[in-house]
């Protein structure tokens, strides 16, 4: 008598969503955003196009979700040091090191960000979604900055929401410059700028 086969289990919605995001990230990196279709992503994930649509409204939703997830993870890892390390100078140095390390390891992601920015500047519908997600990211970073400042009794030189913009712009700008000429961006540059931003000034 043949042994009975174990019942096939369908992946959970969360597992399917993760497979789609991972596949989209890989295909976007290989082909660029404009050159990628949902069929390409479905094939990479080993799923149907319907499975992609059951989790995401389309390509733009996928791009924006990947960006949001990426930035939240990176900034979360950087700001977490202010809870982990009591000394403000040491915590700032580690936060800067983590952010700069991300710039070095995420070169492909930054290229995708620039590509999508270019698409958004030419298409009002893409721009609206992009602006909405970026606003949510700035809010998350703003909360993290306020939390870190409160934990270390730091008086910020600018409102936290403006510092969030500065940190995002600095991260993206340094990524561009490092992509052009890595030697132009020293390993300590992000840390040095963060220290200038948060070091208490003498009264």
PDB file of C-alpha atoms in Angstrom:
ATOM      1  CA  UNK A   1       0.000   0.000   0.000  1.00  0.00           C
ATOM      2  CA  UNK A   2       1.463   3.314  -1.045  1.00  0.00           C
ATOM      3  CA  UNK A   3       2.238   5.774   1.694  1.00  0.00           C
ATOM      4  CA  UNK A   4      -0.211   8.636   1.811  1.00  0.00           C
ATOM      5  CA  UNK A   5       1.144  12.007   0.790  1.00  0.00           C
ATOM      6  CA  UNK A   6       1.133  14.784   3.337  1.00  0.00           C
ATOM      7  CA  UNK A   7      -1.528  17.380   2.574  1.00  0.00           C
ATOM      8  CA  UNK A   8      -0.297  20.344   0.531  1.00  0.00           C
ATOM      9  CA  UNK A   9      -0.355  23.556   2.466  1.00  0.00           C
ATOM     10  CA  UNK A  10      -0.857  26.883   0.779  1.00  0.00           C
ATOM     11  CA  UNK A  11       1.468  29.678   1.822  1.00  0.00           C
ATOM     12  CA  UNK A  12      -0.084  32.192   4.186  1.00  0.00           C
ATOM     13  CA  UNK A  13      -0.995  35.653   2.949  1.00  0.00           C
ATOM     14  CA  UNK A  14       2.007  37.067   4.802  1.00  0.00           C
ATOM     15  CA  UNK A  15       4.330  34.517   3.167  1.00  0.00           C
ATOM     16  CA  UNK A  16       2.931  35.268  -0.290  1.00  0.00           C
ATOM     17  CA  UNK A  17       3.299  39.000   0.295  1.00  0.00           C
ATOM     18  CA  UNK A  18       6.926  38.501   1.331  1.00  0.00           C
ATOM     19  CA  UNK A  19       7.653  36.383  -1.744  1.00  0.00           C
ATOM     20  CA  UNK A  20       6.198  39.066  -3.997  1.00  0.00           C
ATOM     21  CA  UNK A  21       8.202  41.843  -2.327  1.00  0.00           C
ATOM     22  CA  UNK A  22      11.448  39.861  -2.495  1.00  0.00           C
ATOM     23  CA  UNK A  23      10.831  38.957  -6.122  1.00  0.00           C
ATOM     24  CA  UNK A  24       9.983  42.548  -7.035  1.00  0.00           C
ATOM     25  CA  UNK A  25      13.140  43.812  -5.366  1.00  0.00           C
ATOM     26  CA  UNK A  26      15.255  41.326  -7.325  1.00  0.00           C
ATOM     27  CA  UNK A  27      13.627  42.082 -10.689  1.00  0.00           C
ATOM     28  CA  UNK A  28      13.668  45.853 -10.190  1.00  0.00           C
ATOM     29  CA  UNK A  29      17.374  45.642  -9.389  1.00  0.00           C
ATOM     30  CA  UNK A  30      18.033  43.561 -12.500  1.00  0.00           C
ATOM     31  CA  UNK A  31      15.784  45.291 -15.031  1.00  0.00           C
ATOM     32  CA  UNK A  32      14.957  48.683 -13.549  1.00  0.00           C
ATOM     33  CA  UNK A  33      11.490  49.832 -12.551  1.00  0.00           C
ATOM     34  CA  UNK A  34      10.335  51.033 -15.962  1.00  0.00           C
ATOM     35  CA  UNK A  35      11.466  47.777 -17.586  1.00  0.00           C
ATOM     36  CA  UNK A  36       9.613  45.516 -15.152  1.00  0.00           C
ATOM     37  CA  UNK A  37       6.055  44.201 -15.517  1.00  0.00           C
ATOM     38  CA  UNK A  38       3.864  42.436 -12.968  1.00  0.00           C
ATOM     39  CA  UNK A  39       4.218  39.301 -15.098  1.00  0.00           C
ATOM     40  CA  UNK A  40       7.995  39.486 -14.566  1.00  0.00           C
ATOM     41  CA  UNK A  41       7.517  39.768 -10.810  1.00  0.00           C
ATOM     42  CA  UNK A  42       4.982  36.938 -10.680  1.00  0.00           C
ATOM     43  CA  UNK A  43       7.344  34.668 -12.640  1.00  0.00           C
ATOM     44  CA  UNK A  44      10.249  35.515 -10.324  1.00  0.00           C
ATOM     45  CA  UNK A  45       8.126  34.725  -7.277  1.00  0.00           C
ATOM     46  CA  UNK A  46       6.740  31.498  -8.788  1.00  0.00           C
ATOM     47  CA  UNK A  47       3.212  32.842  -8.366  1.00  0.00           C
ATOM     48  CA  UNK A  48       0.349  33.908 -10.575  1.00  0.00           C
ATOM     49  CA  UNK A  49      -0.273  37.516 -11.519  1.00  0.00           C
ATOM     50  CA  UNK A  50      -3.472  37.235  -9.513  1.00  0.00           C
ATOM     51  CA  UNK A  51      -1.464  36.457  -6.392  1.00  0.00           C
ATOM     52  CA  UNK A  52       0.482  39.675  -6.920  1.00  0.00           C
ATOM     53  CA  UNK A  53      -2.718  41.676  -7.360  1.00  0.00           C
ATOM     54  CA  UNK A  54      -4.251  40.083  -4.261  1.00  0.00           C
ATOM     55  CA  UNK A  55      -1.530  41.768  -2.182  1.00  0.00           C
ATOM     56  CA  UNK A  56      -0.639  44.926  -4.127  1.00  0.00           C
ATOM     57  CA  UNK A  57      -2.635  47.276  -6.332  1.00  0.00           C
ATOM     58  CA  UNK A  58       0.101  47.427  -8.960  1.00  0.00           C
ATOM     59  CA  UNK A  59       3.740  48.137  -9.698  1.00  0.00           C
ATOM     60  CA  UNK A  60       3.742  51.546  -8.018  1.00  0.00           C
ATOM     61  CA  UNK A  61       2.322  50.086  -4.810  1.00  0.00           C
ATOM     62  CA  UNK A  62       5.114  47.506  -4.849  1.00  0.00           C
ATOM     63  CA  UNK A  63       7.838  50.103  -5.403  1.00  0.00           C
ATOM     64  CA  UNK A  64       6.537  52.376  -2.648  1.00  0.00           C
ATOM     65  CA  UNK A  65       6.115  49.509  -0.182  1.00  0.00           C
ATOM     66  CA  UNK A  66       9.686  48.337  -0.795  1.00  0.00           C
ATOM     67  CA  UNK A  67      10.996  51.882  -0.300  1.00  0.00           C
ATOM     68  CA  UNK A  68       9.025  52.419   2.878  1.00  0.00           C
ATOM     69  CA  UNK A  69      10.072  49.076   4.344  1.00  0.00           C
ATOM     70  CA  UNK A  70      13.696  49.699   3.466  1.00  0.00           C
ATOM     71  CA  UNK A  71      13.937  53.178   4.943  1.00  0.00           C
ATOM     72  CA  UNK A  72      12.055  52.283   8.115  1.00  0.00           C
ATOM     73  CA  UNK A  73      14.382  49.319   8.712  1.00  0.00           C
ATOM     74  CA  UNK A  74      17.543  51.364   8.034  1.00  0.00           C
ATOM     75  CA  UNK A  75      16.546  54.365  10.090  1.00  0.00           C
ATOM     76  CA  UNK A  76      15.213  52.120  12.839  1.00  0.00           C
ATOM     77  CA  UNK A  77      18.557  50.349  13.105  1.00  0.00           C
ATOM     78  CA  UNK A  78      20.370  53.698  13.253  1.00  0.00           C
ATOM     79  CA  UNK A  79      18.134  55.389  15.824  1.00  0.00           C
ATOM     80  CA  UNK A  80      17.990  52.280  18.016  1.00  0.00           C
ATOM     81  CA  UNK A  81      21.563  52.971  19.126  1.00  0.00           C
ATOM     82  CA  UNK A  82      20.330  55.882  21.244  1.00  0.00           C
ATOM     83  CA  UNK A  83      18.466  53.332  23.373  1.00  0.00           C
ATOM     84  CA  UNK A  84      21.346  50.850  23.326  1.00  0.00           C
ATOM     85  CA  UNK A  85      24.261  53.206  24.124  1.00  0.00           C
ATOM     86  CA  UNK A  86      24.125  55.646  27.037  1.00  0.00           C
ATOM     87  CA  UNK A  87      26.959  57.917  25.939  1.00  0.00           C
ATOM     88  CA  UNK A  88      25.675  60.468  23.414  1.00  0.00           C
ATOM     89  CA  UNK A  89      28.948  60.755  21.477  1.00  0.00           C
ATOM     90  CA  UNK A  90      29.318  56.990  21.153  1.00  0.00           C
ATOM     91  CA  UNK A  91      25.673  56.587  20.158  1.00  0.00           C
ATOM     92  CA  UNK A  92      26.002  59.307  17.519  1.00  0.00           C
ATOM     93  CA  UNK A  93      29.140  57.698  16.106  1.00  0.00           C
ATOM     94  CA  UNK A  94      27.429  54.315  15.853  1.00  0.00           C
ATOM     95  CA  UNK A  95      24.286  55.812  14.269  1.00  0.00           C
ATOM     96  CA  UNK A  96      26.399  57.563  11.646  1.00  0.00           C
ATOM     97  CA  UNK A  97      28.378  54.388  10.985  1.00  0.00           C
ATOM     98  CA  UNK A  98      25.201  52.371  10.468  1.00  0.00           C
ATOM     99  CA  UNK A  99      23.720  54.935   8.114  1.00  0.00           C
ATOM    100  CA  UNK A 100      26.905  55.186   6.058  1.00  0.00           C
ATOM    101  CA  UNK A 101      27.220  51.406   5.978  1.00  0.00           C
ATOM    102  CA  UNK A 102      23.716  51.269   4.549  1.00  0.00           C
ATOM    103  CA  UNK A 103      24.726  53.691   1.810  1.00  0.00           C
ATOM    104  CA  UNK A 104      27.575  51.384   0.849  1.00  0.00           C
ATOM    105  CA  UNK A 105      25.593  48.148   0.842  1.00  0.00           C
ATOM    106  CA  UNK A 106      22.400  49.535  -0.687  1.00  0.00           C
ATOM    107  CA  UNK A 107      23.757  51.086  -3.879  1.00  0.00           C
ATOM    108  CA  UNK A 108      21.208  49.226  -6.014  1.00  0.00           C
ATOM    109  CA  UNK A 109      18.349  50.452  -3.844  1.00  0.00           C
ATOM    110  CA  UNK A 110      19.475  54.060  -4.174  1.00  0.00           C
ATOM    111  CA  UNK A 111      19.583  53.713  -7.951  1.00  0.00           C
ATOM    112  CA  UNK A 112      15.982  52.521  -7.860  1.00  0.00           C
ATOM    113  CA  UNK A 113      15.011  55.465  -5.661  1.00  0.00           C
ATOM    114  CA  UNK A 114      16.512  57.892  -8.154  1.00  0.00           C
ATOM    115  CA  UNK A 115      14.789  56.138 -11.048  1.00  0.00           C
ATOM    116  CA  UNK A 116      11.411  56.313  -9.325  1.00  0.00           C
ATOM    117  CA  UNK A 117      11.965  59.948  -8.380  1.00  0.00           C
ATOM    118  CA  UNK A 118      12.525  60.683 -12.062  1.00  0.00           C
ATOM    119  CA  UNK A 119       9.296  58.877 -12.990  1.00  0.00           C
ATOM    120  CA  UNK A 120       7.382  60.753 -10.291  1.00  0.00           C
ATOM    121  CA  UNK A 121       8.594  64.128 -11.507  1.00  0.00           C
ATOM    122  CA  UNK A 122       7.006  63.432 -14.912  1.00  0.00           C
ATOM    123  CA  UNK A 123       3.762  61.782 -13.802  1.00  0.00           C
ATOM    124  CA  UNK A 124       1.366  63.552 -11.381  1.00  0.00           C
ATOM    125  CA  UNK A 125      -0.321  60.283 -10.359  1.00  0.00           C
ATOM    126  CA  UNK A 126       2.989  58.651  -9.428  1.00  0.00           C
ATOM    127  CA  UNK A 127       4.082  61.867  -7.720  1.00  0.00           C
ATOM    128  CA  UNK A 128       1.001  61.904  -5.478  1.00  0.00           C
ATOM    129  CA  UNK A 129       1.611  58.389  -4.188  1.00  0.00           C
ATOM    130  CA  UNK A 130       5.327  59.001  -3.806  1.00  0.00           C
ATOM    131  CA  UNK A 131       4.740  62.201  -1.817  1.00  0.00           C
ATOM    132  CA  UNK A 132       2.255  60.465   0.481  1.00  0.00           C
ATOM    133  CA  UNK A 133       4.618  57.608   1.322  1.00  0.00           C
ATOM    134  CA  UNK A 134       7.572  59.959   1.826  1.00  0.00           C
ATOM    135  CA  UNK A 135       5.488  62.014   4.252  1.00  0.00           C
ATOM    136  CA  UNK A 136       4.780  58.867   6.257  1.00  0.00           C
ATOM    137  CA  UNK A 137       8.494  58.043   6.304  1.00  0.00           C
ATOM    138  CA  UNK A 138       9.382  61.521   7.548  1.00  0.00           C
ATOM    139  CA  UNK A 139       6.807  61.170  10.307  1.00  0.00           C
ATOM    140  CA  UNK A 140       8.351  57.877  11.435  1.00  0.00           C
ATOM    141  CA  UNK A 141      11.853  59.368  11.450  1.00  0.00           C
ATOM    142  CA  UNK A 142      10.580  62.461  13.267  1.00  0.00           C
ATOM    143  CA  UNK A 143       9.174  60.282  16.056  1.00  0.00           C
ATOM    144  CA  UNK A 144      12.477  58.429  16.350  1.00  0.00           C
ATOM    145  CA  UNK A 145      14.434  61.711  16.551  1.00  0.00           C
ATOM    146  CA  UNK A 146      12.153  63.060  19.272  1.00  0.00           C
ATOM    147  CA  UNK A 147      12.477  59.839  21.238  1.00  0.00           C
ATOM    148  CA  UNK A 148      16.281  59.860  20.996  1.00  0.00           C
ATOM    149  CA  UNK A 149      16.488  63.542  21.912  1.00  0.00           C
ATOM    150  CA  UNK A 150      14.267  63.011  24.938  1.00  0.00           C
ATOM    151  CA  UNK A 151      16.243  59.992  26.122  1.00  0.00           C
ATOM    152  CA  UNK A 152      19.517  61.976  26.053  1.00  0.00           C
ATOM    153  CA  UNK A 153      18.094  65.377  27.048  1.00  0.00           C
ATOM    154  CA  UNK A 154      19.316  66.930  23.795  1.00  0.00           C
ATOM    155  CA  UNK A 155      17.968  70.286  22.687  1.00  0.00           C
ATOM    156  CA  UNK A 156      17.636  69.956  18.927  1.00  0.00           C
ATOM    157  CA  UNK A 157      18.994  72.797  16.757  1.00  0.00           C
ATOM    158  CA  UNK A 158      16.003  72.466  14.403  1.00  0.00           C
ATOM    159  CA  UNK A 159      12.479  71.076  14.760  1.00  0.00           C
ATOM    160  CA  UNK A 160      12.515  67.276  14.642  1.00  0.00           C
ATOM    161  CA  UNK A 161      10.453  67.190  11.441  1.00  0.00           C
ATOM    162  CA  UNK A 162      13.035  69.378   9.691  1.00  0.00           C
ATOM    163  CA  UNK A 163      15.899  67.236  10.956  1.00  0.00           C
ATOM    164  CA  UNK A 164      14.102  64.214   9.497  1.00  0.00           C
ATOM    165  CA  UNK A 165      14.198  65.894   6.083  1.00  0.00           C
ATOM    166  CA  UNK A 166      17.881  66.755   6.534  1.00  0.00           C
ATOM    167  CA  UNK A 167      18.830  63.184   7.466  1.00  0.00           C
ATOM    168  CA  UNK A 168      16.923  61.712   4.518  1.00  0.00           C
ATOM    169  CA  UNK A 169      18.436  64.249   2.131  1.00  0.00           C
ATOM    170  CA  UNK A 170      21.912  63.672   3.543  1.00  0.00           C
ATOM    171  CA  UNK A 171      21.577  59.911   3.207  1.00  0.00           C
ATOM    172  CA  UNK A 172      20.372  60.124  -0.383  1.00  0.00           C
ATOM    173  CA  UNK A 173      22.879  62.805  -1.366  1.00  0.00           C
ATOM    174  CA  UNK A 174      25.845  60.958   0.096  1.00  0.00           C
ATOM    175  CA  UNK A 175      24.707  57.808  -1.708  1.00  0.00           C
ATOM    176  CA  UNK A 176      24.793  59.672  -5.017  1.00  0.00           C
ATOM    177  CA  UNK A 177      28.224  61.175  -4.350  1.00  0.00           C
ATOM    178  CA  UNK A 178      29.630  57.870  -3.146  1.00  0.00           C
ATOM    179  CA  UNK A 179      28.322  56.161  -6.262  1.00  0.00           C
ATOM    180  CA  UNK A 180      30.202  58.693  -8.392  1.00  0.00           C
ATOM    181  CA  UNK A 181      33.381  58.773  -6.295  1.00  0.00           C
ATOM    182  CA  UNK A 182      33.623  56.632  -3.160  1.00  0.00           C
ATOM    183  CA  UNK A 183      36.821  58.369  -2.033  1.00  0.00           C
ATOM    184  CA  UNK A 184      34.938  61.670  -1.821  1.00  0.00           C
ATOM    185  CA  UNK A 185      32.801  60.363   1.056  1.00  0.00           C
ATOM    186  CA  UNK A 186      34.982  59.483   4.084  1.00  0.00           C
ATOM    187  CA  UNK A 187      33.810  56.739   6.418  1.00  0.00           C
ATOM    188  CA  UNK A 188      33.254  59.234   9.240  1.00  0.00           C
ATOM    189  CA  UNK A 189      31.388  61.890   7.240  1.00  0.00           C
ATOM    190  CA  UNK A 190      27.859  60.930   8.282  1.00  0.00           C
ATOM    191  CA  UNK A 191      28.937  60.743  11.932  1.00  0.00           C
ATOM    192  CA  UNK A 192      30.683  64.122  11.742  1.00  0.00           C
ATOM    193  CA  UNK A 193      27.581  65.802  10.336  1.00  0.00           C
ATOM    194  CA  UNK A 194      25.276  64.147  12.890  1.00  0.00           C
ATOM    195  CA  UNK A 195      27.506  65.392  15.677  1.00  0.00           C
ATOM    196  CA  UNK A 196      27.293  68.931  14.312  1.00  0.00           C
ATOM    197  CA  UNK A 197      23.522  68.627  14.306  1.00  0.00           C
ATOM    198  CA  UNK A 198      22.990  67.277  17.813  1.00  0.00           C
ATOM    199  CA  UNK A 199      25.990  68.326  19.900  1.00  0.00           C
ATOM    200  CA  UNK A 200      24.803  70.827  22.523  1.00  0.00           C
ATOM    201  CA  UNK A 201      26.079  74.346  21.838  1.00  0.00           C
ATOM    202  CA  UNK A 202      27.683  76.396  24.622  1.00  0.00           C
ATOM    203  CA  UNK A 203      25.408  79.142  25.881  1.00  0.00           C
TER     204      UNK A 203
END
